[in-house]
Structures are given as structure tokens and as C-alpha cells.
CSV table of C-alpha atoms in Angstrom, one decimal:
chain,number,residue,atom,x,y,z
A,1,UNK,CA,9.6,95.4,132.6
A,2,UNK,CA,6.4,95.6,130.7
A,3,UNK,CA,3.2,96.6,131.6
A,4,UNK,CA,2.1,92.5,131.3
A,5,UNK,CA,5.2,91.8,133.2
A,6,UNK,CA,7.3,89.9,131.3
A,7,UNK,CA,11.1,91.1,130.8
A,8,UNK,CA,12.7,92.4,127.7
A,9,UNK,CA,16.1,93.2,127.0
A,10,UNK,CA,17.9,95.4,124.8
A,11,UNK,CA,19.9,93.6,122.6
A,12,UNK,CA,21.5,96.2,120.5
A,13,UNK,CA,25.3,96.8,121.0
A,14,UNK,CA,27.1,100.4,122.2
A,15,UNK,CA,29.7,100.5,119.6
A,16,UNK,CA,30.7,103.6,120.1
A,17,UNK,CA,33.6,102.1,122.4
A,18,UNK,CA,34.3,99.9,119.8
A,19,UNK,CA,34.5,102.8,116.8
A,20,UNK,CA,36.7,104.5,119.4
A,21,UNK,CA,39.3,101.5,119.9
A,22,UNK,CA,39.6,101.2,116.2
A,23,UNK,CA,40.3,104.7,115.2
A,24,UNK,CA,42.4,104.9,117.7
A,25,UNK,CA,44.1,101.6,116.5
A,26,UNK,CA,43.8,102.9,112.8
A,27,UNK,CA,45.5,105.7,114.0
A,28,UNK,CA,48.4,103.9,115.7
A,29,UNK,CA,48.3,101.9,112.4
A,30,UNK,CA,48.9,104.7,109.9
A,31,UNK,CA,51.7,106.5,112.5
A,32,UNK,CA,53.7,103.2,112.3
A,33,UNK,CA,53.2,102.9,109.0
A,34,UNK,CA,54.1,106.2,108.3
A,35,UNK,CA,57.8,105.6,110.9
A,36,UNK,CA,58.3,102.5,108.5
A,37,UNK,CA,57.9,103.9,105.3
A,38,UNK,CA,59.7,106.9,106.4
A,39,UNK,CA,62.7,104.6,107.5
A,40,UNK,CA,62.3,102.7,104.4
A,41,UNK,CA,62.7,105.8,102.6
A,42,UNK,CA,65.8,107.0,104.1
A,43,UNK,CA,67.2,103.7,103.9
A,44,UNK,CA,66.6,103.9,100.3
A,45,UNK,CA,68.0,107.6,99.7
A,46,UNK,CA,71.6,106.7,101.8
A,47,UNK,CA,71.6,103.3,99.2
A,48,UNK,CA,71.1,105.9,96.5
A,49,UNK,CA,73.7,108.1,97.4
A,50,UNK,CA,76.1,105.3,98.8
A,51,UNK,CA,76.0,104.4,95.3
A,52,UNK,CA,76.3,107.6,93.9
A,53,UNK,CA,79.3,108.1,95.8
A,54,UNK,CA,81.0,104.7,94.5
A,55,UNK,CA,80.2,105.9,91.0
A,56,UNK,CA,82.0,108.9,90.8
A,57,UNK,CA,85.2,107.4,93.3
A,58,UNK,CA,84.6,104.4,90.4
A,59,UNK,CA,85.1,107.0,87.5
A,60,UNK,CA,87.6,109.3,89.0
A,61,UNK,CA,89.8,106.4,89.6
A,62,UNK,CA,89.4,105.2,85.3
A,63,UNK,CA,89.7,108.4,84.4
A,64,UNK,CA,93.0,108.7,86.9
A,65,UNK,CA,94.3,105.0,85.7
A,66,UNK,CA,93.4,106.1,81.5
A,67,UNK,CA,95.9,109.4,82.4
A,68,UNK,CA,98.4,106.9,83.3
A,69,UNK,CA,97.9,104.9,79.7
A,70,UNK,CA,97.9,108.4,77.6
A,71,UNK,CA,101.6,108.8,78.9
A,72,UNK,CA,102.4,105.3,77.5
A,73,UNK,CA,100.3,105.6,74.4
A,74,UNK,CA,101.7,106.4,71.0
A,75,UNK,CA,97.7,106.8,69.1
A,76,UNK,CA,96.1,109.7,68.0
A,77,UNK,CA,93.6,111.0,70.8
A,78,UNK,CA,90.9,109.2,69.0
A,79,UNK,CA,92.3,105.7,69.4
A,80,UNK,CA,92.6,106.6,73.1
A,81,UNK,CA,89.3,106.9,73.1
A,82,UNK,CA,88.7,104.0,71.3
A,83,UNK,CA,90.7,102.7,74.0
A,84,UNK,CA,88.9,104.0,76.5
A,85,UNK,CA,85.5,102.6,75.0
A,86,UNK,CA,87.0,99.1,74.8
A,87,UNK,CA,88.1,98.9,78.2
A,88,UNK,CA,84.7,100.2,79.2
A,89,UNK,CA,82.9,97.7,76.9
A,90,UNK,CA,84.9,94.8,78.3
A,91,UNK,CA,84.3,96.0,82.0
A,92,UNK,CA,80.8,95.9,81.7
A,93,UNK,CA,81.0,92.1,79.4
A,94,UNK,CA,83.3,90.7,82.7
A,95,UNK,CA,82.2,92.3,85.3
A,96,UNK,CA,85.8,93.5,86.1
A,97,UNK,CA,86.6,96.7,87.4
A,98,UNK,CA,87.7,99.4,84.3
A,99,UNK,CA,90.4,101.0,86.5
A,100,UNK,CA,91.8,97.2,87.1
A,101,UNK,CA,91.9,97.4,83.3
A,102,UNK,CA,92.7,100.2,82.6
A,103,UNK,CA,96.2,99.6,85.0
A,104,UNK,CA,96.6,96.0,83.1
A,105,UNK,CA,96.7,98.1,79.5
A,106,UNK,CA,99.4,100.3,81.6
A,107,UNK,CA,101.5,97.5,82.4
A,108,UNK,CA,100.5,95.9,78.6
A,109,UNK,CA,102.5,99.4,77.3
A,110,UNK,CA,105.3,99.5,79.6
A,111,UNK,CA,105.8,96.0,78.0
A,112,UNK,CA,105.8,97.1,74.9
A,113,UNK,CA,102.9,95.9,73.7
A,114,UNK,CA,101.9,97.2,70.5
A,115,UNK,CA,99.0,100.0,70.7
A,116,UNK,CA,97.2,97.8,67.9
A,117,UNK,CA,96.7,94.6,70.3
A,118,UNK,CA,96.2,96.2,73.3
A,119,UNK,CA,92.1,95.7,73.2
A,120,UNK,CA,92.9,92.0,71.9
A,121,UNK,CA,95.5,91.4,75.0
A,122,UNK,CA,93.3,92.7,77.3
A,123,UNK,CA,90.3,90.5,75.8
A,124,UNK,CA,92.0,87.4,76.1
A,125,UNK,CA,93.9,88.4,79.5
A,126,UNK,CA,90.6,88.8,81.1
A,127,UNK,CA,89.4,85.5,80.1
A,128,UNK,CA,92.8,83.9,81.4
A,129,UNK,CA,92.8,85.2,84.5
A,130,UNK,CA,89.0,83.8,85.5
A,131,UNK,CA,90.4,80.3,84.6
A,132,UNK,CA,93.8,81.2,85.8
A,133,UNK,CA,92.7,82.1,89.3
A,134,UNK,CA,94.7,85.3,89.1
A,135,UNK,CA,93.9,89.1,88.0
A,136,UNK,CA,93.9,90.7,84.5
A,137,UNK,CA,97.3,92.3,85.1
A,138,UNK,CA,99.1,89.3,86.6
A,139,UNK,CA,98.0,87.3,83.3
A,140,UNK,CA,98.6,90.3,80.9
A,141,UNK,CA,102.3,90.8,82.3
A,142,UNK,CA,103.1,86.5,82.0
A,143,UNK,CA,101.8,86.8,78.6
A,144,UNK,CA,103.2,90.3,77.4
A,145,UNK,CA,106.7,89.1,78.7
A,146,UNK,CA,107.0,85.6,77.3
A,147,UNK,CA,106.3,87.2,74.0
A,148,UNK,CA,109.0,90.2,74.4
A,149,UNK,CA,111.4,86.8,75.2
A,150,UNK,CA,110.3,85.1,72.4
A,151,UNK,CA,110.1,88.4,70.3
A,152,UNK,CA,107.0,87.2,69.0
A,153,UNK,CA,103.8,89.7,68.1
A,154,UNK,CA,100.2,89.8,67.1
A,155,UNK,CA,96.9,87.9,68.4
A,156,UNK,CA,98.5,84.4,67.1
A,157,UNK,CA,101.4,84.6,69.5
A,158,UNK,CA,99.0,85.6,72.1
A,159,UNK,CA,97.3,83.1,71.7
A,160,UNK,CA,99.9,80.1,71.8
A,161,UNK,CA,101.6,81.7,74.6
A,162,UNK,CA,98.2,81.8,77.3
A,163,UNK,CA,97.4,78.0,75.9
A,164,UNK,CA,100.3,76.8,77.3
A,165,UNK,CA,100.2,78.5,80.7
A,166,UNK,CA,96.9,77.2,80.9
A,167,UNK,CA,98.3,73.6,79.9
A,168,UNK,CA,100.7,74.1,82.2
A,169,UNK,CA,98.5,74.5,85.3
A,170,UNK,CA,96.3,71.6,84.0
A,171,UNK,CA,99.3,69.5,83.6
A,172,UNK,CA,101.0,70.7,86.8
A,173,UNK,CA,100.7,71.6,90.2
A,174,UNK,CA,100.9,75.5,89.6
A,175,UNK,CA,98.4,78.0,88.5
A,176,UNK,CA,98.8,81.1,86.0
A,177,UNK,CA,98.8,83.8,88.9
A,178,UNK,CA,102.1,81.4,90.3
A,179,UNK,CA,103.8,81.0,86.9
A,180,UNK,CA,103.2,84.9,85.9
A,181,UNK,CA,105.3,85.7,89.2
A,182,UNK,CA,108.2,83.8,88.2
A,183,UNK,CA,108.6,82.5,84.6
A,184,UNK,CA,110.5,85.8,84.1
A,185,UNK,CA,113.5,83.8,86.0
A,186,UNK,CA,113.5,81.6,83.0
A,187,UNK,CA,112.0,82.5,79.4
A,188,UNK,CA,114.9,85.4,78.7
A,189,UNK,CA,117.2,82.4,78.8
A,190,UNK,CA,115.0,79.7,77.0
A,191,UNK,CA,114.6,81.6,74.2
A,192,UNK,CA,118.4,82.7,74.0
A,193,UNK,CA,118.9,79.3,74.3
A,194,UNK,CA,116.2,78.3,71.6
A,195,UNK,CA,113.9,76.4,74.0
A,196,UNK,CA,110.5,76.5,73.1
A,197,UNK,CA,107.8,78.1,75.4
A,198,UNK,CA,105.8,74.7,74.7
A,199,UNK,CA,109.4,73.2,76.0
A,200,UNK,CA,109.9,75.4,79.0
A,201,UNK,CA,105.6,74.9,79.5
A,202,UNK,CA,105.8,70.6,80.0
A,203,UNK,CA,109.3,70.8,82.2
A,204,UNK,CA,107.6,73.3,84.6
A,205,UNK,CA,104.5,71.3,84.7
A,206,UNK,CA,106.5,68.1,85.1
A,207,UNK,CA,108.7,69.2,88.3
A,208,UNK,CA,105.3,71.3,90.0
A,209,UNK,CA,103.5,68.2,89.8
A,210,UNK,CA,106.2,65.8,91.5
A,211,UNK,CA,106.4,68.6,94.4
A,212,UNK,CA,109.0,71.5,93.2
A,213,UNK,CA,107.3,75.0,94.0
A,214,UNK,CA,106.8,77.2,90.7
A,215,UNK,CA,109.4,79.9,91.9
A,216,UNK,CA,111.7,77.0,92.6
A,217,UNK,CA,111.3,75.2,89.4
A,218,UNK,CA,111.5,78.6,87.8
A,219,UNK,CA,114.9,78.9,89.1
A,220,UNK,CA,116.1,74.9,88.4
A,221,UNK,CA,115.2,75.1,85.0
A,222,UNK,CA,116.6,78.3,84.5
A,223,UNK,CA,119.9,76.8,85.7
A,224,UNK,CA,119.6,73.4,84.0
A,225,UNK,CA,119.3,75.3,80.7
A,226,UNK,CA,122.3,78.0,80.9
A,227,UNK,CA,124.5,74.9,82.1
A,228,UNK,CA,123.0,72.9,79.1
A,229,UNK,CA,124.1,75.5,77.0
A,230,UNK,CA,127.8,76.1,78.2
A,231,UNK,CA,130.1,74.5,75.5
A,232,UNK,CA,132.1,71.3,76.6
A,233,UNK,CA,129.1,70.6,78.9
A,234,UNK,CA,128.4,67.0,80.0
């Protein structure tokens, strides 16, 4: 109270309570802060090493798959390599795993595919098996064996052979990964017989689509053929 009796009031604010409660909340700030970037960090260095861990089981399983193709491989060590590089290149183009490919140019030699279309095969295999709904080495092997039937060669051949399997499954009821398991049962004789892969392609596609399995119209045809080819048949 003043001397002339009136009232006054201090109006200025204490924040010293209030300085107190946000340090203190500045504080609990920056320690939660620090707990969350420190999580985020290990987070990060596991993901790192994670995928340090699926590189080098990624390479040691190529480099375990290309000893495989070296036993196969008639080239000089420099067309390996080449090898190698192509299979690498093509990997990294599809997205496919290089060991997957590296085990379809395995198969590719032990069906005596020709060391000088192996990186064409393997291109073309790779682009059959997306629209084939199959894998690389399912759609290498159907193509490398109708050709040893046929005893055809070269990028051509390739060719014509993977446009009718994918023919067939557009005509058909079948798909490339189905007809590379069981046209086996019936191209050797075909092609003794001297009935067209085009032939063999539109009778497969014919009998899938009115209900016959693929293995079982492997079989059928295989059997309708040899008879056809019997002398004196009817």
C-alpha cells in the first residue's frame, strides 16, 4: 500500500520456475533425442552389415556356381571371363540373381551348347522365362534340348525354337515352365520322325487347350507319332 493509500500490484512474472521447467524439458528433449538417433543409428549399421553379409554369401555363391561352368567350359580363361562379365552384366539388366545364371549357363554346357552362344542363350532365356512364368534355367534347358533334337545351332534356331513355346502357351492352356518339364517325352521322336517343332508346337497347344495336361499331352503325342510312324500303320 502506498503512502496515499491506494493499492498497487506487482505485475512482473517470476520466471525463474518457468526457465526451470524448460531446461529441464530441453533436457528431457535432447536425451530422447539422443535414445532415437542412437537407435536409428544402430538400426542403420545392422542394415549395413545385413547387407554386407548378403553381398559376400551373394558372391561366394557366383563365384561357387562360375567353378561349376569352368569344368564344362572349353574357352581360353579369358572368354571365362568374358563369361563371367556377361552374366554379371545381364544380372544387373534383369534383376536376376548371377548365381541363378550362372547355374542356367551350367546346364546350357551340359547340353551342349556351344561356348560361342552361351551369352546369346542366356539373353534370350532370361527374357523367356519373365513371359514364360518360369526361371532362366527351366527356359534355357526346353530351348537347349529341342535344338540338340532338332540338331539345329546358332541364335536363329534359338530363336524359332522359344517363339513357338511362347505360341504355344498363348495358343494353349500350358505355360513354358509346364512344356520345359515335359517336351523331352516327345521332340527326340518328332524329329526322328521329321515332325516339325512348329508341328509338335500347334498339336500341344491344341490338346492343352481342350483339357489334356502338358505332361499328358507330352506323352499322347509322343505315342500318336511313333505309331504314325510304324510301317503298315492305319
Amino acid at each position: 500500500m502506498s503512502a496515499d493509500g491506494t493499492l498497487r500490484f506487482d505485475t512482473s512474472l517470476n520466471t525463474e520456475g518457468l526457465q526451470e521447467g524448460t531446461g529441464k524439458l530441453g533436457s528431457i528433449a535432447k536425451d530422447a533425442l539422443g535414445v532415437f538417433a542412437g537407435n536409428m543409428m544402430t538400426k542403420a549399421a545392422e542394415a549395413v552389415a545385413s547387407l554386407g553379409r548378403e553381398a559376400l554369401h551373394a558372391g561366394m555363391s557366383f563365384e561357387a556356381s562360375m567353378a561349376k561352368v569352368s569344368t564344362l567350359f572349353t574357352g581360353t580363361d579369358e572368354e571365362l571371363g568374358q563369361l563371367s562379365n556377361t552374366i554379371l552384366e545381364l544380372s544387373s539388366a534383369t534383376g536376376l540373381a548371377a548365381d541363378g545364371l550362372a547355374e542356367a549357363a551350367y546346364s546350357a554346357l551340359s547340353a551342349s551348347v556351344p561356348a560361342e552362344d552361351l551369352g546369346t542363350i542366356l539373353d534370350k532365356s532370361a527374357k523367356l522365362a519373365a513371359a514364360g512364368f518360369t526361371d532362366v534355367d527351366t527356359a534355357l534347358s526346353a530351348t537347349a534340348k529341342t535344338m540338340n533334337a532338332y540338331g539345329v545351332t546358332g541364335e536363329e534356331a534359338i530363336d524359332k525354337v522359344q517363339k513357338v513355346l511362347i505360341q504355344t502357351q498363348n495358343l494353349g492352356i500350358t505355360t513354358v515352365g509346364e512344356l520345359g518339364a515335359s517336351l523331352a517325352q516327345v521332340t527326340p521322336t518328332a524329329a526322328a520322325f521329321g515332325v516339325s517343332f512348329e508341328q509338335v508346337g500347334a498339336s500341344l497347344a491344341v490338346m492343352t487347350a481342350q483339357g489334356t495336361p502338358t505332361a499328358q499331352a507330352t506323352t499322347q503325342l509322343n505315342s500318336l507319332i511313333a505309331e504314325l510312324g510304324k510301317s503298315g500303320t492305319t
